[in-house]
PDB file of C-alpha atoms in Angstrom:
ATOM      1  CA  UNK A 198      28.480 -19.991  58.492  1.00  0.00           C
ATOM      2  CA  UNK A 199      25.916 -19.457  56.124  1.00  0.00           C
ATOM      3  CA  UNK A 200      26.964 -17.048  53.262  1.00  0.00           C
ATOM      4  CA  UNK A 201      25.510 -14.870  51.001  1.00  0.00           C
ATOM      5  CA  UNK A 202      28.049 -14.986  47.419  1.00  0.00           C
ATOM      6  CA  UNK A 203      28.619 -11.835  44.565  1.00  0.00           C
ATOM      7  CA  UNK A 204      30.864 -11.085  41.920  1.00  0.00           C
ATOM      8  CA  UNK A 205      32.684  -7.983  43.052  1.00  0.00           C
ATOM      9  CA  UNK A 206      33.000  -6.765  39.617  1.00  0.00           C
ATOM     10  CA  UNK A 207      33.962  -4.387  38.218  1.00  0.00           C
ATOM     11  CA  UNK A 208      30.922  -5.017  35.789  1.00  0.00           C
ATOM     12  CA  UNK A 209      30.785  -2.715  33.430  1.00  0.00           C
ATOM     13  CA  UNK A 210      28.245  -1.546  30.942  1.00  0.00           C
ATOM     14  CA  UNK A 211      27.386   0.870  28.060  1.00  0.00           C
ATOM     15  CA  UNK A 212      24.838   3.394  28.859  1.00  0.00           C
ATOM     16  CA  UNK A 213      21.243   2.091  28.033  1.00  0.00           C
ATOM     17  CA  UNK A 214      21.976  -1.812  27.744  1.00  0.00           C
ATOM     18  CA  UNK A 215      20.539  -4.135  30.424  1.00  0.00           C
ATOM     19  CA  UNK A 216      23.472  -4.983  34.055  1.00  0.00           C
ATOM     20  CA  UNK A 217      22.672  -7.760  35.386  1.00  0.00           C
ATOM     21  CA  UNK A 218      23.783  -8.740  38.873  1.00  0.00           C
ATOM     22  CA  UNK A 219      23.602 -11.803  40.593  1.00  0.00           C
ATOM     23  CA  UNK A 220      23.562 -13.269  44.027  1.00  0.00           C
ATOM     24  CA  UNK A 221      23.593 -16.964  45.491  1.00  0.00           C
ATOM     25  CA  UNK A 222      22.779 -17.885  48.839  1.00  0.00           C
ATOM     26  CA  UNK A 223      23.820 -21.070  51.249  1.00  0.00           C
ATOM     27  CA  UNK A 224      20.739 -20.941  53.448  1.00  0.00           C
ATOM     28  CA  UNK A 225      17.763 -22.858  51.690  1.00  0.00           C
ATOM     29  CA  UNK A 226      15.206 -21.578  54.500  1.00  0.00           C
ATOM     30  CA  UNK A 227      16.006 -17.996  53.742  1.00  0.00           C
ATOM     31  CA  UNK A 228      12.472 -16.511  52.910  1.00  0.00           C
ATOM     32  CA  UNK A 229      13.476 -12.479  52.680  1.00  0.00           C
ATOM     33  CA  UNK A 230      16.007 -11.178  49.786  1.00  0.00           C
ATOM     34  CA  UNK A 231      16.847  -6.979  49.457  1.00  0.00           C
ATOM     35  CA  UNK A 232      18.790  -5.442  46.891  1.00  0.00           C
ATOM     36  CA  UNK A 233      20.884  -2.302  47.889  1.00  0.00           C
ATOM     37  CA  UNK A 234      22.709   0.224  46.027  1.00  0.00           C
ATOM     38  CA  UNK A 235      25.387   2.209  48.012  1.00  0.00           C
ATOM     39  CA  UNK A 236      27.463   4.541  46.719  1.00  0.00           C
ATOM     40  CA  UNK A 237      30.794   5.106  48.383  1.00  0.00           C
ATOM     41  CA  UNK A 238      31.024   6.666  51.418  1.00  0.00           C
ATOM     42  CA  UNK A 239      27.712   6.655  51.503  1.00  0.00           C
ATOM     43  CA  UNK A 240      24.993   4.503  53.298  1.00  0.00           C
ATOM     44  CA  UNK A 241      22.791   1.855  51.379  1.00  0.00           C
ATOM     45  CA  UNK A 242      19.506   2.307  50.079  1.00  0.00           C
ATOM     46  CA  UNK A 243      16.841   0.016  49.271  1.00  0.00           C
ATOM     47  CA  UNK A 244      16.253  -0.665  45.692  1.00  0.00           C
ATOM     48  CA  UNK A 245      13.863  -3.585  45.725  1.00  0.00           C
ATOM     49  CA  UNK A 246      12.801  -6.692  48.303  1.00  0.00           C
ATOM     50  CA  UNK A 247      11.471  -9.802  47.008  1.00  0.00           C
ATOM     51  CA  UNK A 248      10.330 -13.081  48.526  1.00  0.00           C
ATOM     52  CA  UNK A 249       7.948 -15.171  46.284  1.00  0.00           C
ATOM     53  CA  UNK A 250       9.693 -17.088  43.522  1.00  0.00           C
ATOM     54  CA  UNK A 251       9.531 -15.239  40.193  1.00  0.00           C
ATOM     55  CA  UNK A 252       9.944 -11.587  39.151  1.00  0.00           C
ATOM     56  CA  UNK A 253       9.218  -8.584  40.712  1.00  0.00           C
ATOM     57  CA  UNK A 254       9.463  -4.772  38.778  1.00  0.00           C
ATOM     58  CA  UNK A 255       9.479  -1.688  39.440  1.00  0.00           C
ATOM     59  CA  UNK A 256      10.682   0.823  37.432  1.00  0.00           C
ATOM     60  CA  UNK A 257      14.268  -0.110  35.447  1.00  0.00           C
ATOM     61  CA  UNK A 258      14.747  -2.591  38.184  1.00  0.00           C
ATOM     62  CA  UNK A 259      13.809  -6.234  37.739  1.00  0.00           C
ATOM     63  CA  UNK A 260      14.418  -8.569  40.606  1.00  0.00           C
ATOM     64  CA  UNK A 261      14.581 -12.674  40.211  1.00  0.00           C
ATOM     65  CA  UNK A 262      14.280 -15.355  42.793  1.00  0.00           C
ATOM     66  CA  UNK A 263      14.373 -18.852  42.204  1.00  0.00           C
ATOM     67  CA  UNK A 264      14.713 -20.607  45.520  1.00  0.00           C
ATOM     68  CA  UNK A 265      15.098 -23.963  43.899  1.00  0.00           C
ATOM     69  CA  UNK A 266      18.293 -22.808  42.332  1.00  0.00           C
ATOM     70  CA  UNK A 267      19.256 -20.516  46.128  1.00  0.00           C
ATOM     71  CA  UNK A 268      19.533 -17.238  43.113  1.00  0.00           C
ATOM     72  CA  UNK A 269      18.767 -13.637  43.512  1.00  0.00           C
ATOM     73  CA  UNK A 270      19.344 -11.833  40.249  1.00  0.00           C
ATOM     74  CA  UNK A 271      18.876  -7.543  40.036  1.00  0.00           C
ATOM     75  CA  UNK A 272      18.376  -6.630  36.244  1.00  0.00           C
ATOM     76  CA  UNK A 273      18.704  -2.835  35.488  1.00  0.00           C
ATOM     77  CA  UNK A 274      17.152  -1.684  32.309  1.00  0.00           C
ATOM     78  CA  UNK A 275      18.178   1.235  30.473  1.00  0.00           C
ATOM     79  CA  UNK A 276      21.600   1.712  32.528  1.00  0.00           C
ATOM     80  CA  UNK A 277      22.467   5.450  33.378  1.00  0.00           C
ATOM     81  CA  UNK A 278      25.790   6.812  34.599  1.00  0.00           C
ATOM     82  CA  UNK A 279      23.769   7.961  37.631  1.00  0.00           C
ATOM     83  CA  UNK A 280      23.148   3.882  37.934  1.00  0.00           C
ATOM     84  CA  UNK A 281      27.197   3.410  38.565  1.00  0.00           C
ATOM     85  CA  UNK A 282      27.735   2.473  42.180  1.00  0.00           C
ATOM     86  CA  UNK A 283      27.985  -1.017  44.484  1.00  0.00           C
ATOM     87  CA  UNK A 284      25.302  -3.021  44.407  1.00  0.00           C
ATOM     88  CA  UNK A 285      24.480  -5.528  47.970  1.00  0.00           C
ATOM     89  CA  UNK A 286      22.345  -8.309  47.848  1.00  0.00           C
ATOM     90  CA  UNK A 287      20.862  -9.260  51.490  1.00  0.00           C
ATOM     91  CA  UNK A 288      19.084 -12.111  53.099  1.00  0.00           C
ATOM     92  CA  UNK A 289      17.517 -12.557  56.300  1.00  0.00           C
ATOM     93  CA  UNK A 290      18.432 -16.390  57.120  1.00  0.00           C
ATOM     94  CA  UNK A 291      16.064 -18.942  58.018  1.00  0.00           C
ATOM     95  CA  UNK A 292      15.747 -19.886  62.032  1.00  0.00           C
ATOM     96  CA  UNK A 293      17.126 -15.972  63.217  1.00  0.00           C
ATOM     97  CA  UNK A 294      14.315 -13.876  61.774  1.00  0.00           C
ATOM     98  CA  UNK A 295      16.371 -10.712  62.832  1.00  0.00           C
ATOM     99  CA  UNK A 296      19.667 -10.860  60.799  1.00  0.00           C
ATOM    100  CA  UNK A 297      20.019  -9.377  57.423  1.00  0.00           C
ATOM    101  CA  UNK A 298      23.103 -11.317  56.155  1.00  0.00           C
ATOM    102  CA  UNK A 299      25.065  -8.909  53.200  1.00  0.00           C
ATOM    103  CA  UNK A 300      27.316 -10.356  50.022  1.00  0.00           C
ATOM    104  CA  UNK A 301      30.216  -8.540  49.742  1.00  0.00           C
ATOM    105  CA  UNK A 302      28.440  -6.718  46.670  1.00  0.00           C
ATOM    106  CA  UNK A 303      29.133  -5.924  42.848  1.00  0.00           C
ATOM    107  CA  UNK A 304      30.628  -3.120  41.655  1.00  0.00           C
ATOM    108  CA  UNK A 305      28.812  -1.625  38.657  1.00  0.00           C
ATOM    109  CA  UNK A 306      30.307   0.837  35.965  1.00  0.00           C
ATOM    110  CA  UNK A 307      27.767   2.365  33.371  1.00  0.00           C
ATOM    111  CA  UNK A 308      29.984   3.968  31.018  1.00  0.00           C
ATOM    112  CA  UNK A 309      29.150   6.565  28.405  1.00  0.00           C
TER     113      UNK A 309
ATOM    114  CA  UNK B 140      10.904  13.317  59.824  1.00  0.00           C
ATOM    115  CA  UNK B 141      11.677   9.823  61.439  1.00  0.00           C
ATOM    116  CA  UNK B 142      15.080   8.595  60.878  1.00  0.00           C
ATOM    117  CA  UNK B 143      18.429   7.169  62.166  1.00  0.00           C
ATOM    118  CA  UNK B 144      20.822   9.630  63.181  1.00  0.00           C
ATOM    119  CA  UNK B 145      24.476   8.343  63.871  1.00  0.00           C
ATOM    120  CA  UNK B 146      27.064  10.726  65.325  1.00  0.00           C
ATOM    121  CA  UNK B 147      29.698  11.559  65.308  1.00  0.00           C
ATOM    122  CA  UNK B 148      30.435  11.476  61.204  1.00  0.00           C
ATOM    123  CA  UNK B 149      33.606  10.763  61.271  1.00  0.00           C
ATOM    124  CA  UNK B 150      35.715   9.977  64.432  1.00  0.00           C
ATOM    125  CA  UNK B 151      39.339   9.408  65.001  1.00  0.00           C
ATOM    126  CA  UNK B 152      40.632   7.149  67.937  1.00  0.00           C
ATOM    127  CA  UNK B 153      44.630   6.849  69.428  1.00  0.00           C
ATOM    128  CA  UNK B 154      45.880   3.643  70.810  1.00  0.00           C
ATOM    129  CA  UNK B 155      44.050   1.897  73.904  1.00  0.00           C
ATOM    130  CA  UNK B 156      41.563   4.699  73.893  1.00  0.00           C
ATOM    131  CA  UNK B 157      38.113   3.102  74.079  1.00  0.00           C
ATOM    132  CA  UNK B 158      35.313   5.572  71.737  1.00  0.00           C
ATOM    133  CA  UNK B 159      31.719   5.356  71.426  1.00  0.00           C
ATOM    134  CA  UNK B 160      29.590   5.525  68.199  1.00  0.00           C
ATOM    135  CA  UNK B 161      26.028   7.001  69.160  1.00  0.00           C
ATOM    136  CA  UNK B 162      22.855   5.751  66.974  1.00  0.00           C
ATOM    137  CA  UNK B 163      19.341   7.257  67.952  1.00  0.00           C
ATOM    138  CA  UNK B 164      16.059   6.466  65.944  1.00  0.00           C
ATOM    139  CA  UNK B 165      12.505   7.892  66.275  1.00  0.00           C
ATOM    140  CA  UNK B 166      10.809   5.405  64.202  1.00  0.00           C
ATOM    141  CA  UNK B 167       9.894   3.399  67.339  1.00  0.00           C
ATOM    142  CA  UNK B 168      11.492   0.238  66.225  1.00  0.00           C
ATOM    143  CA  UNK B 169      12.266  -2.492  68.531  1.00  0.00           C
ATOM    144  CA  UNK B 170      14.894  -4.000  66.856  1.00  0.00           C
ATOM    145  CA  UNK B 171      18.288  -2.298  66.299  1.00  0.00           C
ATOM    146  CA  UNK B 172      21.748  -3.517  65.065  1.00  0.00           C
ATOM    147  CA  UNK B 173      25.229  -2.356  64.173  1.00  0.00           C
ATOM    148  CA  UNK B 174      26.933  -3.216  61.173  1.00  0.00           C
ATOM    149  CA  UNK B 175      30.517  -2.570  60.277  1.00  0.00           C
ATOM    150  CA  UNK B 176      31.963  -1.891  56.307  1.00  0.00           C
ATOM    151  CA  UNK B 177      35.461  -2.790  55.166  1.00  0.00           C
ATOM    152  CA  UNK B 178      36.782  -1.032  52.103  1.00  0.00           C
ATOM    153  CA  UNK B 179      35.197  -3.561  49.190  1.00  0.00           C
ATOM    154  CA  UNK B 180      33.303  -5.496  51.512  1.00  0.00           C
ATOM    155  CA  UNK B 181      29.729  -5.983  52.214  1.00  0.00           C
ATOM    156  CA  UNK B 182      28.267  -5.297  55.634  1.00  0.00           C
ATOM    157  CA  UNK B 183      29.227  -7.774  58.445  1.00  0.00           C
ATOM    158  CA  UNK B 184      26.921  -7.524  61.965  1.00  0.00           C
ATOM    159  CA  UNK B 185      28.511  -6.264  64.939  1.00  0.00           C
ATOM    160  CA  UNK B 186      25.693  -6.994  67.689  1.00  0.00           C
ATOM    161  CA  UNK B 187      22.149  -6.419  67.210  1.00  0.00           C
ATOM    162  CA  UNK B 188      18.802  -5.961  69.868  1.00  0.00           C
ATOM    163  CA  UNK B 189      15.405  -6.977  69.649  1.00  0.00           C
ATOM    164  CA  UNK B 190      14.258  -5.501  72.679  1.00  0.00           C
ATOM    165  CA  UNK B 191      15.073  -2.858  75.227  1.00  0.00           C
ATOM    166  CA  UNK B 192      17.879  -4.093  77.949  1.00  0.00           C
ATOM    167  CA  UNK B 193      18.920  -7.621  75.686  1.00  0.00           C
ATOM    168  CA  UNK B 194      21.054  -7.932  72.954  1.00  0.00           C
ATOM    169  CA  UNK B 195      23.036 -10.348  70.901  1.00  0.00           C
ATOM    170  CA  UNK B 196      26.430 -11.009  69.390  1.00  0.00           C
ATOM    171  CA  UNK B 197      26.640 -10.975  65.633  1.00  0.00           C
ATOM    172  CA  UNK B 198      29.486 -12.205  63.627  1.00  0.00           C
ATOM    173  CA  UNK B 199      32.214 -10.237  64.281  1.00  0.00           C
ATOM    174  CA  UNK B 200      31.429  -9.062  67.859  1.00  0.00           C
ATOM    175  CA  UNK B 201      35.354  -9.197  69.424  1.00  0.00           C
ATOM    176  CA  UNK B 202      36.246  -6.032  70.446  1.00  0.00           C
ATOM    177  CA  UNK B 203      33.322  -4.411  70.333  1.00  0.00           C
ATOM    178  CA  UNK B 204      30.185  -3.590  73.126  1.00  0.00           C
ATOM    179  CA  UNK B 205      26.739  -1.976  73.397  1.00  0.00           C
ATOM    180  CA  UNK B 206      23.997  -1.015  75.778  1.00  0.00           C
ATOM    181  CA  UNK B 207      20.117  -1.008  74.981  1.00  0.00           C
ATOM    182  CA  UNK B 208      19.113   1.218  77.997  1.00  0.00           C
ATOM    183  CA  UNK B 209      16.127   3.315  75.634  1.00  0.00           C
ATOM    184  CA  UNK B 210      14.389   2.088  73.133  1.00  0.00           C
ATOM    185  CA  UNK B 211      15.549   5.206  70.623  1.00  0.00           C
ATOM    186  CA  UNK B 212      19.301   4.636  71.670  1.00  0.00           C
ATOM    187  CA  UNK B 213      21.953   1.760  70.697  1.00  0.00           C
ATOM    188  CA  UNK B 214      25.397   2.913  71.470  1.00  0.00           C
ATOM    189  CA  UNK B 215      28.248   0.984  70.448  1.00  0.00           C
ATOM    190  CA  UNK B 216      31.898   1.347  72.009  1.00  0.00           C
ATOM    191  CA  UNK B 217      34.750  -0.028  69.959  1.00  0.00           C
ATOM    192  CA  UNK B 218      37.615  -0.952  73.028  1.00  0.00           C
ATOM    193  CA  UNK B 219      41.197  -0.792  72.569  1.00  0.00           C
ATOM    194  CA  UNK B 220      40.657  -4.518  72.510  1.00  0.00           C
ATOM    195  CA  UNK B 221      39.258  -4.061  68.616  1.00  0.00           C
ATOM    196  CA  UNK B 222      43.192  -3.885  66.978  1.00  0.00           C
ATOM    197  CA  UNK B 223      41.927  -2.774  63.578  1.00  0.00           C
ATOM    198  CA  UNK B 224      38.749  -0.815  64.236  1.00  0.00           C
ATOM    199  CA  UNK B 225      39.441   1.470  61.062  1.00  0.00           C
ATOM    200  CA  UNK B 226      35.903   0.813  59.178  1.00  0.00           C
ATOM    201  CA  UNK B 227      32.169   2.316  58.252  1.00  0.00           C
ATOM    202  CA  UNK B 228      30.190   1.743  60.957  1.00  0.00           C
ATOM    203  CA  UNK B 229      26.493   1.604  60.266  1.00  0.00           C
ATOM    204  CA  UNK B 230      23.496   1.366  62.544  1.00  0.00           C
ATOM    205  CA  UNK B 231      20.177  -0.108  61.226  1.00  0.00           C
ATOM    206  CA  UNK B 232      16.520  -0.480  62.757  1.00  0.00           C
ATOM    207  CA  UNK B 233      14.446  -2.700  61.234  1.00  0.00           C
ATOM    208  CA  UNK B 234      10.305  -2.752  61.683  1.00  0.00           C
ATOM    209  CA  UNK B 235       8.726  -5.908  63.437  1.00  0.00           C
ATOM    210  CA  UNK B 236       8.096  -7.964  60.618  1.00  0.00           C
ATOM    211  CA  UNK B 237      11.830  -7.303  59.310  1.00  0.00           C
ATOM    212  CA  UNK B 238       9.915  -5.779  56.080  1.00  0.00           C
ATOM    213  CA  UNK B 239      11.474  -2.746  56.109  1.00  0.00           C
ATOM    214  CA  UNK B 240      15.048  -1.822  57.187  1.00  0.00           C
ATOM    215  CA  UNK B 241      16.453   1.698  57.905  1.00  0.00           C
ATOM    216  CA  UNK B 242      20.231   2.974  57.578  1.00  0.00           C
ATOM    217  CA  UNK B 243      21.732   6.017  59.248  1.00  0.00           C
ATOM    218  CA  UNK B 244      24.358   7.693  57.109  1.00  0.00           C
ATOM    219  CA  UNK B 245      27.433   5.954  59.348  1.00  0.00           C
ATOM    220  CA  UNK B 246      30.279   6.759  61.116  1.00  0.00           C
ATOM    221  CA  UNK B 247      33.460   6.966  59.794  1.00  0.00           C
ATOM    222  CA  UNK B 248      36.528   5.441  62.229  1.00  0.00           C
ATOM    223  CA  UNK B 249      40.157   5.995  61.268  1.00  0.00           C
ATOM    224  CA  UNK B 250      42.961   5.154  64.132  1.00  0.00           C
ATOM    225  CA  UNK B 251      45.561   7.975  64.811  1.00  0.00           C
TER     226      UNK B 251
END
């Protein structure tokens, strides 16, 4: 089964340095990567899709994709405590084009 | 405003009793699918639908059944077959190109 991979965390970070969060990915074909952030009990929300190789920012958020390497990175500048919540990397696998395949996500503390 | 709309929140279900989980959207999206959230886990796909009157079995689709009858409407019953159905359930639409994904705010199963 192809498998989308996090660190559950906790990570756990200082208000106003940099989190980074990263995600690997089995399926080389994979073309579509999301970032979500979900707090609990709550339903995700999108934070940022990418699908070229290279960076993409908007905002704090910074996301990498290096398809050579199967990595999806989220970088969150300037932490807040309002950033603290579970962060889900997704990919839509190659040869489906319909399912958005989750990690188990990363847990991230910004602490005052 | 268009949206997903999942009802009810939070629903409680005794033994061998089968329950349905209702999921309507007005964004006139073909494709639909139901996703279902273990405590610390990432998202795992229950059964999704391209189109009206077909759908498919995701990964973890034991237990579980659905109907595509309207285009709005993707029920899912969890049967007394499903012997730990305690979990977030979470229904998603996605737009054609699978660009943009949409979450309704989830039910909430517990087992009596």
């Amino acid at each position: 089964q192809k498998e989308v991979e996090q660190n559950s965390g906790p990570l756990s970070v200082p208000e106003g340095a940099i989190a980074s969060l990263n995600c690997t990915y089995s399926d080389r074909g994979s073309q579509s990567f999301f970032w979500y952030r979900q707090y609990s009990g709550k339903s995700p929300e999108l934070i940022m899709s990418i699908y070229s190789n290279g960076d993409k920012e908007d905002g704090r958020f910074t996301a990498q994709l290096n398809k050579a390497s199967q990595y999806v990175s989220l970088l969150i500048r300037d932490s807040q405590p309002s950033d603290s919540a579970t962060y889900l990397c997704a990919v839509i696998e190659s040869g489906t084009a319909s399912k958005l395949t989750f990690g188990t996500g990363t847990r991230l503390q910004v602490t005052l | 405003d268009g949206g997903i709309t999942q009802s009810p929140k939070y629903l409680f279900r005794k033994e061998g009793q089968n329950v349905t989980l209702s999921c309507e959207q007005n964004l006139n999206h073909d494709a639909m699918y139901w996703y279902r959230q273990d405590p610390g886990q990432g998202l795992r796909l229950i059964y999704y639908s391209q189109i009206v009157n077909d759908f498919q079995k995701g990964d973890i689709a034991e237990g579980y059944s659905v109907s595509r009858e309207k285009k709005e409407s993707f029920p899912l019953t969890v049967t007394s077959a499903q012997k730990n159905p305690t979990a977030f359930y979470l229904c998603a639409s996605s737009t054609s190109d699978r660009a943009n994904w949409y979450f309704g705010a989830g039910t909430r199963l517990s087992v009596l």
